[in-house]
Amino acid sequence: MEFGLSEEQRMLQESVAGYLSSSCPLERVREAAEAGVTHDSELAVGLAQLGVQGILVPEDLGGVGMGYLEAALVSEALGSVAAPVGFVASAVMAPVALMAAGSDDQREQWLPAIASGETNVGVAVTERIGIREGSGISCRDGRLQGKAMFVLEGPDADVLLVADESGVLYLVQTANLDITKLKTIDRTRGVAEVNFDGADADLLPGSAGNTDALQRVIDAGRVMIGADTLGAAQKMLDDAVAYAKERTQFNRVIGSFQAVKHMCAEMAAELEPCRSMVWYAAHAMTAVPEDARLMACHTKAHLAETAKFVARTATEVHGGMGMTDLLGLHYWFKRIGFNRQIFGTPEIVREEAARIQNWVRGTAADG
Amino acid sequence: MDLAYSEHYESFRAEVREFLKQHGADSPPRYARGRPSEESVLWQQKLIEHGYAARTIPKKYGGYGADPDPLESHIIAEEFSRAGVRMGHSGDNRLVPTVLELGTEDQKEWLIPPSVRGEMTWCQGYSEPGSGSDLASLTTKAELDGDEWVINGQKIWTSGAQYADMMFCLVRTEPDAPKHNGISYLIFSMDTPGIEVRPLVMMTGEAIFNEVFFTDVRVPKDQMIGKRGEGWFVANNTLKHERGGLGDPNEAERRFNEVVEIMQSETLDGARLMDNPVMRDRLLRLQGQMLAMKYNGMRVLSHFIKDEEPGLPRWIVKLQGCELNHQVAGMAIDALGELGVLYEDSPYLRDEGRWQQRYMLDLGLIIGGGTAQIQKNMIGERALGLPKEPRQA
């Protein structure tokens, strides 16, 4: 019985964090944000050399063939520096879809290119979680119609993974597609609106007639977003604690005042259990399949709630400086805010968790 | 991550299950307040024989004599809880380890065997009216007169003092020393002349705690654990052995599951409470918190297995766990609506009025055993490295 990270997992954590701390300081995040860059290609190349984009891709297809827990550790590391680079959609959700439902040809065509960082994949599954603004996608004769909203990593994608109204999955090349980047509070992440207008779609054959592959993609995405949130919230807490040790008022560092100390302690007390939750949710994806979906929902929702509290409290510990662009804390505040809304807000995801447990009458557990 | 148990532990678990299947029905149904009943003592004896109580206490002091193994202890706790069978005890989870580690051979032989059997019961004399969170400021004094200590002063929040045979007690013996260095750890019979116990009735209607007054209480000089002036360190030394304790995540999960049952069986306007989306969301939110604490608990256990100090994941358990239990009880009461205020022997009473009792008791646990505010100071100072409040001279 061991609940924790292995030596190899800790080494992975250190190597990714080490690379990011030198290659993705706040100035880099700021530059990218101001230039409207949501997929910094230099960063992407460096990460690909560490195996980040190929983390889930099998070794014989050019990846490093690691598991969801390793992927979650990477996602956490990216969240902790608010990295302006794609990962959750391209390196996790897309490979999960290809491995669950892709043909051999599709896997061979796309997985090595994803692992090398050469191909970026955006993910259009939001309509399967909730429809807004008349979005929704249908497929007829291999062509897609309709509009997808909040396509994650869509603005920088070469290919999109798309779910239609019945949960069937397709790949669509983005050349000639009508893609509009949507500006959000979080300038470190790319999301797009896509109007398909009869675009050619390449069916992932394993997804026809069932929603298992789609569900797996969404579960994986939710766990990764949860991990990203964990990293971002931990960074905000660490900054708040560091500031509380350094900022002096009334001839004392403010962290010696209980009012401030308790804010920090409450953040730590709320956030620390989230780490175990993310680890277990990622572990369960393959090791405890009966828990996987419930844990993915709870991890998404609980991390969103906890990080909302941390984001607000950590900002407050910094006083007025916390609100400034100069300090830059807002990049993490906004990343946490973005993560909360994407792939289902806490109430929506918790309701799904209730259905999974058959707590809601008159709805199918897989609805 | 490897959540599987090795063969050794799987067969250990099977043994525990088999024992519970055969003997579980003999366990006394509910823990009665007061002195352990005769059947409790018999049950304890059976548990010790099989190694499910006093497991790591050496055989010569009446225990089972196993080597400490946190995973075995965890499995025992888990299986007893699953079977709804009451656990045994190790005597007193503070006194017995303290004596074992720091007592003299005579003290060990005298105190440990009857304590683990449940024939010698203990209460803890630490808090005082003027010394709660700032325990080291305690003023109950003991002065040496010939071969005896003479104790004067008062303790408060003394659980079970009205039933206990013995007290382990912190007293000030060196009034001129700095406050942490002036305290000694004495043990004495509650029958000693000069001790007066006054029960403190709490908001639940029960008296769990007491005030204990000492007037010229004379205690033989050698009834001290550790040396003069080292009582503070003696008392703290045993805290490091404490596992689980307040805010246990397994308890939270059990209670949460009971609330799920209430939500599915109780109705309002003919519909299950579970069918009310607002109530349901509140339940789900608690489930998320409960699960986070559950896996945090597994992480802590994993550190203990490797004999590592878990640090932050452990230090937050009391604060978060007690709050969670309080919230779970509050949820049950709200699910019951008006029925949730019924108490004592009222008709329509649910679960013997347990939820109100828990709601109130759990608030007590948020305060007791180191208040939530003291927990936050500890987390802030020990885990986050924030400076202490400057002390006034």
XYZ file of C-alpha atoms in Angstrom, chain B residues 144 147-149 186-188 192 218-224:
15
model
C 7.023 19.257 48.346
C 7.823 12.719 51.012
C 4.653 14.128 49.509
C 3.544 16.658 46.974
C 1.970 13.668 38.516
C -0.330 10.669 38.751
C -2.699 9.971 41.614
C -7.218 10.989 47.350
C -1.228 14.835 49.158
C 0.510 12.598 46.614
C 3.551 10.392 47.277
C 6.715 11.984 45.944
C 7.576 9.157 43.568
C 4.239 9.331 41.693
C 5.813 11.518 39.050
